[in-house]
Amino acid sequence: MFSLSRLSMSIRGQRTLSLFSSQTGPSNWSKVVSDAEKIVGYPTSFMSLRCLLSDELSNVAMLVRKLVGTQHPLLNTARGFVYDSKNNLQMRGLIVLLLSKAAGASHAAYDLLPQDMVSGIYPSQRNLAEITELIHTAFLVHRGIVNLKEWTVSDGPMKDMEFGNKMAVLSGDFLLANACTGLAQLNDTKVVEMISGAIGDLVQGIYYENSYNAEDGLSDGTDVASWEEQTFLSHGSLLANSCQAAMQLAKHNKEAQRLAYLYGKHLSLGHKLNSDLQPFVKSGLGELTPFSLSAAPVVFHRQIVGTERWHQQIQHAKTLRNQLDHTKLLAAVKSGKGVSSAVDLCCYHSNKALEAIQAFPSSEARSALENIASAVTKF
Amino acid sequence: MFLTNARSVISGSAYVQQRSRSRCVHLVKMAGSWWRVCGRWSTSCTSTNVSDTLRCFSGMSTGASGSGLSRASWSSGPGNERMPLLSAQTHSTALHLNPLIIRQNSRFLYPTLSCFCRATHSDVKLKDPFMLAQKDLKCLYDDIKKEMFVSKQELKHLCDYYFDGKGKAIRPIIVILMARALNIHSNQAGDLLPGQRAIAMISEMIHTASLVHDDVIDGSDERRGKRSINDVWGERKAILAGDFILSASTMVLARIGNSTVIKLLSQVIEDLVRGEFMQLGSKENQNERFKHYLEKTFKKTASLIAHSCKAVSLLVNSDPDVHEIAYQYGKNVGIAFQLVDDVLDFTSGANQLGKPAAADLKLGLATGPVLFACEQFPELHAMIMRRFSSKGDVDRAWEFVLQSDGVQQTTFLARRYCDEAIRHISLLRPSPERDALIRLTEIVLSRDK
């Protein structure tokens, strides 16, 4: 317990630092999100707090200190548990809560009483929001498992990596197990089915998310259609299904469920496009933000210029030591239509999300959802 | 820390399970002090015969059912077929039994010996449980593979990797036999219910998912005689494959459409993780350590079997006493199974178990045989605390264990858990499947791989 609070103390130090120094991210995104948080009352139902304060995770927090100074990814993920300005750790939960509130009280169910609602949200919906966050966090942790055979001694001691992996497996499993029990307590087998399906999608998405990112950039890439499919699995399915499940919990009809699903889906895709676009739309002369070769603008660019031309550009961007010069590659992508196509697609998804939410009655919560969907297209 | 933990598990778990869980913890406590007694015996006794022990126990066990189960016995037929369980050359732990100590402890571990001697289904030969469940098991692995919808080839291959029919499938076998025995008990004609079959699949899926993750945690490169997933495809993909198998199993679970069943099996998933966490720590105090070991054993192995058995019961019967029979059978067989597994780590040849010998010691884990041996060889204490990490620890600990009667003591304890399982399952109406479940306890005890 003690160690955990110390961990968070040191991270809070970093947080203030990043608040003043960083200009990353869409400027009004944070404002949109923090405004929205006020609408849903309190953001969480304390499930994740219970997780964080459990013996198991405080044990992990204590042990993870051993990893300080190593390069195991778990360390960064653990920092993110406490505060993460870039990924908006609680964003998914917030959307679920806002949608629950926007959809309002149930008319179909006798066992759901309006007086049980807090700030217009049923307790089960709050639990669901929390479960969504738990699952998302669990996979942030499992994403960071290191393949030991790819690790060379020059990267650091093998023992640290083994230990880091062990901690990452255990803490990710712990979060997932808590999500499972939380899910069971919702007493709705349909919801369990939706969220299990989403977990399956998420795993498939993560499994393949880096397969197009081979360092030479020459592996047979993906086209935009399969990029969208892939991104839906890794970034959209969980939110889409959670949004639908929130409607199911309040016994809203199929149509409301469908619209909620669409909002979650399109918002996630728009959000991912926005973050993929960041390195390409920033005009600052500062240092280059690293980007992946499976980022949307690159994928568009490849498809537009064709495989042959793309191979030439990759060769051109290679340094003497066969490393990719990302600055050169960035310039190549920027010179083409890849970036503007990705922006167009981002706007398309933003509009689709806005469209889906229009069927809900006008309210403060709906406006917040509209603001969030619009903020996705601001760069 | 883990004590509070246990407490929070009890208070925080689903209300349905509170009863059975608190009893489990109780049993674990009892076994903890029982072990102390065992240790005391072991220093003094040399030989005795088991029937003395039995007589002594049955003398003490009057009215010790203690479980609130109805004592109505379904056993038919004359009581002439003795359970062969205790007839063999059991280790002689029972010569100097102090009746006071036994009274205190026997209530939970071995009440009513009359149960052991009770007749089993009269004319029917005890069926081979594996044969009896074969029909239902035949397509099990294929059905499991069908439940894992993956579009991409490689991930699909990883997920299917261990569902190759080479495993013992002990969990589905127990679940299927239990389901059939319960169906007969509850006058349900005909075949397995679809939900019961689904639970058999889920039990194997959850088990496999946890194996895949355990292999990464333990750094094992071999499993069931072939390379482990992490060895072939790397740790990252192995973890994701495990996660996928788990998500597919909860999908099957959700489709059964019963919220209580979902709660039971999600509790299993939580127990598995908590059990894995418990393996990280060791206890300074020896009694604490044994209790910790049994609790870990329950969570890592028995919980899955116990809750699956209870789940198939829920689907056919509404009597909580019957659910309790199913749960108790699963729990006791599960613990016995793991105890035997821990013994085999010391006694089995390197290849039989599909993993290297002394694997647990090499992982720093002190299992039953070591904990018993530590009574006779206090030198082990320091090694346990440093998790056999110093040079030569593993070899010396191995020697100590073989010199001690730790293996026999652990086997004896496993036998006790099997007896308890038999006592519970005998309360069901006789059926070939019920008798197969009784017979299965013998197989659990006598297996060498």
CSV table of C-alpha atoms in Angstrom, one decimal, chain B residues 3 20 26 29 65 88-89 102 160 185-186 189 198 216 227-228 243 282 295 328 397 402 418 421:
chain,number,residue,atom,x,y,z
B,3,LEU,CA,-4.8,-13.7,5.7
B,20,SER,CA,-19.3,-23.5,0.9
B,26,HIS,CA,-12.4,-24.1,7.8
B,29,LYS,CA,-7.5,-24.6,8.9
B,65,SER,CA,-21.1,-35.5,9.9
B,88,ALA,CA,-2.8,-51.1,0.7
B,89,GLN,CA,0.4,-50.6,2.5
B,102,ILE,CA,-8.2,-36.8,16.7
B,160,ASP,CA,-6.0,-25.2,-30.8
B,185,HIS,CA,-30.2,-38.7,-8.8
B,186,SER,CA,-32.7,-36.0,-9.8
B,189,ALA,CA,-34.2,-39.0,-17.9
B,198,ALA,CA,-20.9,-26.8,-22.2
B,216,VAL,CA,5.0,-18.2,-19.4
B,227,ARG,CA,7.2,-27.6,-26.8
B,228,SER,CA,5.2,-25.1,-25.0
B,243,ASP,CA,-6.6,-14.6,-23.1
B,282,SER,CA,6.2,-17.9,1.4
B,295,GLU,CA,-5.5,-22.7,0.3
B,328,GLN,CA,-17.6,-31.1,-1.9
B,397,ALA,CA,16.1,-30.4,-0.7
B,402,LEU,CA,13.4,-38.5,-0.2
B,418,CYS,CA,-10.4,-38.8,-1.5
B,421,ALA,CA,-14.9,-37.0,-1.6
